[in-house]
mmCIF file with all atom_site columns, C-alpha atoms in Angstrom:
data_model
loop_
_atom_site.group_PDB
_atom_site.id
_atom_site.type_symbol
_atom_site.label_atom_id
_atom_site.label_alt_id
_atom_site.label_comp_id
_atom_site.label_asym_id
_atom_site.label_entity_id
_atom_site.label_seq_id
_atom_site.pdbx_PDB_ins_code
_atom_site.Cartn_x
_atom_site.Cartn_y
_atom_site.Cartn_z
_atom_site.occupancy
_atom_site.B_iso_or_equiv
_atom_site.pdbx_formal_charge
_atom_site.auth_seq_id
_atom_site.auth_comp_id
_atom_site.auth_asym_id
_atom_site.auth_atom_id
_atom_site.pdbx_PDB_model_num
ATOM 1   C CA . UNK V 1 1   ? 5.013   21.318  -5.980  1.00 54.00 ? 416 UNK V CA 1
ATOM 2   C CA . UNK V 1 2   ? 3.324   24.035  -3.921  1.00 54.00 ? 417 UNK V CA 1
ATOM 3   C CA . UNK V 1 3   ? 4.617   27.417  -2.937  1.00 53.00 ? 418 UNK V CA 1
ATOM 4   C CA . UNK V 1 4   ? 5.882   27.522  0.628   1.00 59.00 ? 419 UNK V CA 1
ATOM 5   C CA . UNK V 1 5   ? 2.925   29.523  1.971   1.00 72.00 ? 420 UNK V CA 1
ATOM 6   C CA . UNK V 1 6   ? 0.270   27.107  0.707   1.00 90.00 ? 421 UNK V CA 1
ATOM 7   C CA . UNK V 1 7   ? -0.848  24.070  2.701   1.00 95.00 ? 422 UNK V CA 1
ATOM 8   C CA . UNK V 1 8   ? 0.435   20.734  1.404   1.00 97.00 ? 423 UNK V CA 1
ATOM 9   C CA . UNK V 1 9   ? -1.813  19.095  -1.199  1.00 98.00 ? 424 UNK V CA 1
ATOM 10  C CA . UNK V 1 10  ? -2.984  15.554  -0.635  1.00 98.00 ? 425 UNK V CA 1
ATOM 11  C CA . UNK V 1 11  ? -4.767  13.610  -3.356  1.00 98.00 ? 426 UNK V CA 1
ATOM 12  C CA . UNK V 1 12  ? -6.882  10.687  -2.147  1.00 98.00 ? 427 UNK V CA 1
ATOM 13  C CA . UNK V 1 13  ? -7.890  8.031   -4.709  1.00 97.00 ? 428 UNK V CA 1
ATOM 14  C CA . UNK V 1 14  ? -10.613 5.649   -3.541  1.00 95.00 ? 429 UNK V CA 1
ATOM 15  C CA . UNK V 1 15  ? -13.796 4.133   -4.954  1.00 93.00 ? 430 UNK V CA 1
ATOM 16  C CA . UNK V 1 16  ? -15.616 4.387   -1.616  1.00 94.00 ? 431 UNK V CA 1
ATOM 17  C CA . UNK V 1 17  ? -17.405 7.732   -1.311  1.00 95.00 ? 432 UNK V CA 1
ATOM 18  C CA . UNK V 1 18  ? -17.624 7.466   2.480   1.00 96.00 ? 433 UNK V CA 1
ATOM 19  C CA . UNK V 1 19  ? -13.861 6.890   2.750   1.00 95.00 ? 434 UNK V CA 1
ATOM 20  C CA . UNK V 1 20  ? -13.208 9.882   0.470   1.00 97.00 ? 435 UNK V CA 1
ATOM 21  C CA . UNK V 1 21  ? -15.425 12.073  2.680   1.00 97.00 ? 436 UNK V CA 1
ATOM 22  C CA . UNK V 1 22  ? -13.777 10.808  5.861   1.00 95.00 ? 437 UNK V CA 1
ATOM 23  C CA . UNK V 1 23  ? -10.254 11.443  4.571   1.00 96.00 ? 438 UNK V CA 1
ATOM 24  C CA . UNK V 1 24  ? -11.259 14.836  3.169   1.00 98.00 ? 439 UNK V CA 1
ATOM 25  C CA . UNK V 1 25  ? -12.746 15.942  6.495   1.00 97.00 ? 440 UNK V CA 1
ATOM 26  C CA . UNK V 1 26  ? -9.935  14.481  8.599   1.00 96.00 ? 441 UNK V CA 1
ATOM 27  C CA . UNK V 1 27  ? -7.089  15.930  6.553   1.00 97.00 ? 442 UNK V CA 1
ATOM 28  C CA . UNK V 1 28  ? -8.778  19.292  5.935   1.00 98.00 ? 443 UNK V CA 1
ATOM 29  C CA . UNK V 1 29  ? -9.151  19.708  9.723   1.00 97.00 ? 444 UNK V CA 1
ATOM 30  C CA . UNK V 1 30  ? -5.391  19.131  9.955   1.00 95.00 ? 445 UNK V CA 1
ATOM 31  C CA . UNK V 1 31  ? -4.851  22.059  7.568   1.00 96.00 ? 446 UNK V CA 1
ATOM 32  C CA . UNK V 1 32  ? -4.137  20.183  4.336   1.00 98.00 ? 447 UNK V CA 1
ATOM 33  C CA . UNK V 1 33  ? -5.527  20.959  0.885   1.00 98.00 ? 448 UNK V CA 1
ATOM 34  C CA . UNK V 1 34  ? -7.303  17.688  0.032   1.00 98.00 ? 449 UNK V CA 1
ATOM 35  C CA . UNK V 1 35  ? -8.344  16.547  -3.447  1.00 98.00 ? 450 UNK V CA 1
ATOM 36  C CA . UNK V 1 36  ? -10.553 13.430  -3.482  1.00 98.00 ? 451 UNK V CA 1
ATOM 37  C CA . UNK V 1 37  ? -10.660 11.457  -6.742  1.00 96.00 ? 452 UNK V CA 1
ATOM 38  C CA . UNK V 1 38  ? -13.216 8.738   -7.396  1.00 94.00 ? 453 UNK V CA 1
ATOM 39  C CA . UNK V 1 39  ? -11.256 5.540   -7.921  1.00 90.00 ? 454 UNK V CA 1
ATOM 40  C CA . UNK V 1 40  ? -13.816 4.292   -10.434 1.00 88.00 ? 455 UNK V CA 1
ATOM 41  C CA . UNK V 1 41  ? -12.836 7.023   -12.871 1.00 86.00 ? 456 UNK V CA 1
ATOM 42  C CA . UNK V 1 42  ? -9.280  7.845   -11.776 1.00 88.00 ? 457 UNK V CA 1
ATOM 43  C CA . UNK V 1 43  ? -6.716  8.581   -14.460 1.00 91.00 ? 458 UNK V CA 1
ATOM 44  C CA . UNK V 1 44  ? -3.074  9.394   -13.975 1.00 94.00 ? 459 UNK V CA 1
ATOM 45  C CA . UNK V 1 45  ? -3.693  12.725  -15.734 1.00 95.00 ? 460 UNK V CA 1
ATOM 46  C CA . UNK V 1 46  ? -6.461  13.657  -13.275 1.00 95.00 ? 461 UNK V CA 1
ATOM 47  C CA . UNK V 1 47  ? -4.210  12.738  -10.362 1.00 97.00 ? 462 UNK V CA 1
ATOM 48  C CA . UNK V 1 48  ? -1.244  14.685  -11.746 1.00 97.00 ? 463 UNK V CA 1
ATOM 49  C CA . UNK V 1 49  ? -3.442  17.744  -12.378 1.00 97.00 ? 464 UNK V CA 1
ATOM 50  C CA . UNK V 1 50  ? -3.923  18.133  -8.612  1.00 97.00 ? 465 UNK V CA 1
ATOM 51  C CA . UNK V 1 51  ? -0.140  18.675  -8.216  1.00 97.00 ? 466 UNK V CA 1
ATOM 52  C CA . UNK V 1 52  ? -0.038  16.600  -5.009  1.00 98.00 ? 467 UNK V CA 1
ATOM 53  C CA . UNK V 1 53  ? 2.595   16.611  -2.292  1.00 97.00 ? 468 UNK V CA 1
ATOM 54  C CA . UNK V 1 54  ? 1.251   13.233  -1.128  1.00 98.00 ? 469 UNK V CA 1
ATOM 55  C CA . UNK V 1 55  ? -0.909  10.519  -2.697  1.00 98.00 ? 470 UNK V CA 1
ATOM 56  C CA . UNK V 1 56  ? -3.205  8.229   -0.709  1.00 98.00 ? 471 UNK V CA 1
ATOM 57  C CA . UNK V 1 57  ? -4.306  5.359   -2.959  1.00 97.00 ? 472 UNK V CA 1
ATOM 58  C CA . UNK V 1 58  ? -6.586  2.447   -2.165  1.00 95.00 ? 473 UNK V CA 1
ATOM 59  C CA . UNK V 1 59  ? -5.134  -0.840  -3.394  1.00 92.00 ? 474 UNK V CA 1
ATOM 60  C CA . UNK V 1 60  ? -8.480  -2.106  -4.713  1.00 89.00 ? 475 UNK V CA 1
ATOM 61  C CA . UNK V 1 61  ? -10.514 0.223   -6.855  1.00 87.00 ? 476 UNK V CA 1
ATOM 62  C CA . UNK V 1 62  ? -13.605 -0.272  -9.009  1.00 75.00 ? 477 UNK V CA 1
ATOM 63  C CA . UNK V 1 63  ? -13.776 -3.080  -11.548 1.00 75.00 ? 478 UNK V CA 1
ATOM 64  C CA . UNK V 1 64  ? -13.559 -0.759  -14.549 1.00 74.00 ? 479 UNK V CA 1
ATOM 65  C CA . UNK V 1 65  ? -10.714 1.329   -13.151 1.00 74.00 ? 480 UNK V CA 1
ATOM 66  C CA . UNK V 1 66  ? -7.022  0.552   -12.932 1.00 85.00 ? 481 UNK V CA 1
ATOM 67  C CA . UNK V 1 67  ? -6.097  -0.999  -9.595  1.00 90.00 ? 482 UNK V CA 1
ATOM 68  C CA . UNK V 1 68  ? -4.395  1.053   -6.925  1.00 92.00 ? 483 UNK V CA 1
ATOM 69  C CA . UNK V 1 69  ? -1.254  -0.953  -7.664  1.00 92.00 ? 484 UNK V CA 1
ATOM 70  C CA . UNK V 1 70  ? -1.478  0.059   -11.356 1.00 93.00 ? 485 UNK V CA 1
ATOM 71  C CA . UNK V 1 71  ? -1.908  3.706   -10.357 1.00 95.00 ? 486 UNK V CA 1
ATOM 72  C CA . UNK V 1 72  ? 1.123   3.431   -8.073  1.00 95.00 ? 487 UNK V CA 1
ATOM 73  C CA . UNK V 1 73  ? 3.237   2.101   -10.966 1.00 94.00 ? 488 UNK V CA 1
ATOM 74  C CA . UNK V 1 74  ? 1.906   4.775   -13.349 1.00 95.00 ? 489 UNK V CA 1
ATOM 75  C CA . UNK V 1 75  ? 2.700   7.472   -10.768 1.00 96.00 ? 490 UNK V CA 1
ATOM 76  C CA . UNK V 1 76  ? 6.285   6.258   -10.476 1.00 94.00 ? 491 UNK V CA 1
ATOM 77  C CA . UNK V 1 77  ? 6.632   6.423   -14.274 1.00 95.00 ? 492 UNK V CA 1
ATOM 78  C CA . UNK V 1 78  ? 5.000   9.885   -14.523 1.00 93.00 ? 493 UNK V CA 1
ATOM 79  C CA . UNK V 1 79  ? 7.322   12.880  -14.572 1.00 90.00 ? 494 UNK V CA 1
ATOM 80  C CA . UNK V 1 80  ? 5.555   15.088  -12.021 1.00 94.00 ? 495 UNK V CA 1
ATOM 81  C CA . UNK V 1 81  ? 4.509   12.238  -9.704  1.00 96.00 ? 496 UNK V CA 1
ATOM 82  C CA . UNK V 1 82  ? 7.725   10.206  -9.743  1.00 94.00 ? 497 UNK V CA 1
ATOM 83  C CA . UNK V 1 83  ? 8.958   11.436  -6.352  1.00 94.00 ? 498 UNK V CA 1
ATOM 84  C CA . UNK V 1 84  ? 5.672   12.120  -4.576  1.00 97.00 ? 499 UNK V CA 1
ATOM 85  C CA . UNK V 1 85  ? 5.327   9.969   -1.432  1.00 96.00 ? 500 UNK V CA 1
ATOM 86  C CA . UNK V 1 86  ? 2.513   7.433   -1.675  1.00 96.00 ? 501 UNK V CA 1
ATOM 87  C CA . UNK V 1 87  ? 0.410   5.815   1.032   1.00 96.00 ? 502 UNK V CA 1
ATOM 88  C CA . UNK V 1 88  ? -1.111  2.591   -0.251  1.00 93.00 ? 503 UNK V CA 1
ATOM 89  C CA . UNK V 1 89  ? -4.082  1.565   1.875   1.00 93.00 ? 504 UNK V CA 1
ATOM 90  C CA . UNK V 1 90  ? -6.355  -1.440  1.897   1.00 89.00 ? 505 UNK V CA 1
ATOM 91  C CA . UNK V 1 91  ? -8.356  -3.767  4.074   1.00 89.00 ? 506 UNK V CA 1
ATOM 92  C CA . UNK V 1 92  ? -6.911  -6.624  2.001   1.00 88.00 ? 507 UNK V CA 1
ATOM 93  C CA . UNK V 1 93  ? -4.015  -7.316  4.343   1.00 83.00 ? 508 UNK V CA 1
ATOM 94  C CA . UNK V 1 94  ? -3.033  -10.474 2.458   1.00 87.00 ? 509 UNK V CA 1
ATOM 95  C CA . UNK V 1 95  ? -2.522  -8.596  -0.814  1.00 84.00 ? 510 UNK V CA 1
ATOM 96  C CA . UNK V 1 96  ? -0.758  -5.687  0.895   1.00 79.00 ? 511 UNK V CA 1
ATOM 97  C CA . UNK V 1 97  ? 1.678   -8.046  2.562   1.00 80.00 ? 512 UNK V CA 1
ATOM 98  C CA . UNK V 1 98  ? 2.178   -10.101 -0.600  1.00 83.00 ? 513 UNK V CA 1
ATOM 99  C CA . UNK V 1 99  ? 3.218   -6.918  -2.429  1.00 83.00 ? 514 UNK V CA 1
ATOM 100 C CA . UNK V 1 100 ? 5.574   -5.798  0.338   1.00 80.00 ? 515 UNK V CA 1
ATOM 101 C CA . UNK V 1 101 ? 8.673   -7.166  -1.413  1.00 81.00 ? 516 UNK V CA 1
ATOM 102 C CA . UNK V 1 102 ? 7.717   -5.450  -4.684  1.00 83.00 ? 517 UNK V CA 1
ATOM 103 C CA . UNK V 1 103 ? 7.099   -2.221  -2.764  1.00 81.00 ? 518 UNK V CA 1
ATOM 104 C CA . UNK V 1 104 ? 10.565  -2.341  -1.226  1.00 79.00 ? 519 UNK V CA 1
ATOM 105 C CA . UNK V 1 105 ? 12.022  -1.704  -4.690  1.00 81.00 ? 520 UNK V CA 1
ATOM 106 C CA . UNK V 1 106 ? 9.756   1.312   -5.291  1.00 85.00 ? 521 UNK V CA 1
ATOM 107 C CA . UNK V 1 107 ? 10.802  4.533   -3.596  1.00 83.00 ? 522 UNK V CA 1
ATOM 108 C CA . UNK V 1 108 ? 8.677   6.242   -0.968  1.00 90.00 ? 523 UNK V CA 1
ATOM 109 C CA . UNK V 1 109 ? 5.692   3.875   -0.740  1.00 91.00 ? 524 UNK V CA 1
ATOM 110 C CA . UNK V 1 110 ? 4.083   3.393   2.673   1.00 91.00 ? 525 UNK V CA 1
ATOM 111 C CA . UNK V 1 111 ? 1.364   1.019   3.851   1.00 89.00 ? 526 UNK V CA 1
ATOM 112 C CA . UNK V 1 112 ? -1.736  1.940   5.851   1.00 92.00 ? 527 UNK V CA 1
ATOM 113 C CA . UNK V 1 113 ? -3.808  -1.108  6.745   1.00 90.00 ? 528 UNK V CA 1
ATOM 114 C CA . UNK V 1 114 ? -7.570  -0.643  7.143   1.00 91.00 ? 529 UNK V CA 1
ATOM 115 C CA . UNK V 1 115 ? -9.093  -0.350  9.584   1.00 92.00 ? 530 UNK V CA 1
ATOM 116 C CA . UNK V 1 116 ? -6.688  2.198   11.007  1.00 92.00 ? 531 UNK V CA 1
ATOM 117 C CA . UNK V 1 117 ? -6.809  4.598   13.920  1.00 94.00 ? 532 UNK V CA 1
ATOM 118 C CA . UNK V 1 118 ? -7.264  8.229   12.928  1.00 93.00 ? 533 UNK V CA 1
ATOM 119 C CA . UNK V 1 119 ? -4.145  9.152   14.893  1.00 94.00 ? 534 UNK V CA 1
ATOM 120 C CA . UNK V 1 120 ? -2.181  6.545   12.946  1.00 93.00 ? 535 UNK V CA 1
ATOM 121 C CA . UNK V 1 121 ? -3.193  8.083   9.596   1.00 94.00 ? 536 UNK V CA 1
ATOM 122 C CA . UNK V 1 122 ? -2.537  11.632  10.831  1.00 94.00 ? 537 UNK V CA 1
ATOM 123 C CA . UNK V 1 123 ? 0.918   10.697  12.096  1.00 93.00 ? 538 UNK V CA 1
ATOM 124 C CA . UNK V 1 124 ? 1.917   8.968   8.854   1.00 94.00 ? 539 UNK V CA 1
ATOM 125 C CA . UNK V 1 125 ? 0.717   11.909  6.747   1.00 96.00 ? 540 UNK V CA 1
ATOM 126 C CA . UNK V 1 126 ? 2.463   14.435  8.997   1.00 94.00 ? 541 UNK V CA 1
ATOM 127 C CA . UNK V 1 127 ? 5.710   12.449  8.981   1.00 93.00 ? 542 UNK V CA 1
ATOM 128 C CA . UNK V 1 128 ? 5.749   12.153  5.194   1.00 95.00 ? 543 UNK V CA 1
ATOM 129 C CA . UNK V 1 129 ? 4.930   15.815  4.562   1.00 95.00 ? 544 UNK V CA 1
ATOM 130 C CA . UNK V 1 130 ? 7.250   17.338  7.154   1.00 89.00 ? 545 UNK V CA 1
ATOM 131 C CA . UNK V 1 131 ? 10.433  15.759  5.877   1.00 79.00 ? 546 UNK V CA 1
ATOM 132 C CA . UNK V 1 132 ? 13.258  18.135  5.250   1.00 52.00 ? 547 UNK V CA 1
ATOM 133 C CA . UNK V 1 133 ? 13.866  18.610  1.563   1.00 50.00 ? 548 UNK V CA 1
ATOM 134 C CA . UNK V 1 134 ? 17.114  17.228  0.201   1.00 47.00 ? 549 UNK V CA 1
ATOM 135 C CA . UNK V 1 135 ? 19.977  19.734  0.237   1.00 49.00 ? 550 UNK V CA 1
ATOM 136 C CA . UNK V 1 136 ? 20.415  21.842  -2.855  1.00 56.00 ? 551 UNK V CA 1
ATOM 137 C CA . UNK V 1 137 ? 23.778  21.140  -4.405  1.00 55.00 ? 552 UNK V CA 1
ATOM 138 C CA . UNK V 1 138 ? 25.669  24.019  -6.007  1.00 60.00 ? 553 UNK V CA 1
ATOM 139 C CA . UNK V 1 139 ? 25.737  24.045  -9.781  1.00 57.00 ? 554 UNK V CA 1
ATOM 140 C CA . UNK V 1 140 ? 28.971  22.732  -11.256 1.00 57.00 ? 555 UNK V CA 1
ATOM 141 C CA . UNK V 1 141 ? 31.446  25.398  -12.301 1.00 59.00 ? 556 UNK V CA 1
ATOM 142 C CA . UNK V 1 142 ? 32.404  25.344  -15.927 1.00 63.00 ? 557 UNK V CA 1
ATOM 143 C CA . UNK V 1 143 ? 35.968  24.334  -16.603 1.00 63.00 ? 558 UNK V CA 1
ATOM 144 C CA . UNK V 1 144 ? 38.186  27.074  -17.998 1.00 65.00 ? 559 UNK V CA 1
ATOM 145 C CA . UNK V 1 145 ? 38.780  26.438  -21.524 1.00 56.00 ? 560 UNK V CA 1
#
């Protein structure tokens, strides 16, 4: 992840150029380092290369691309993305809600239903990025031997 003095990195994956611009502008104004990725051409390697602290993924992406759900599953299987919080967003409320049970078994996945209020998105992003890191446990001491 990022050094402490750098702003948190947010990678937004969406096939809607207007949505990418909106999220870029909104989150940049809040002081975040935002990396938009076109959902039509998104690959897990491209996403991982941005070294994100947070992923915002649209559930439905272009026909030729993996779905947002597929990207979510790939992220959870990818070494550097495994523990990155994910916001899954969509206007398809039925599909979001139908996947809710599956999401409950996947760590750190949050839903943002479209349309959403700007304040709602800002608050969710802030809450996810400002969590205290888990405590660092001391290394085990070797047994005398």
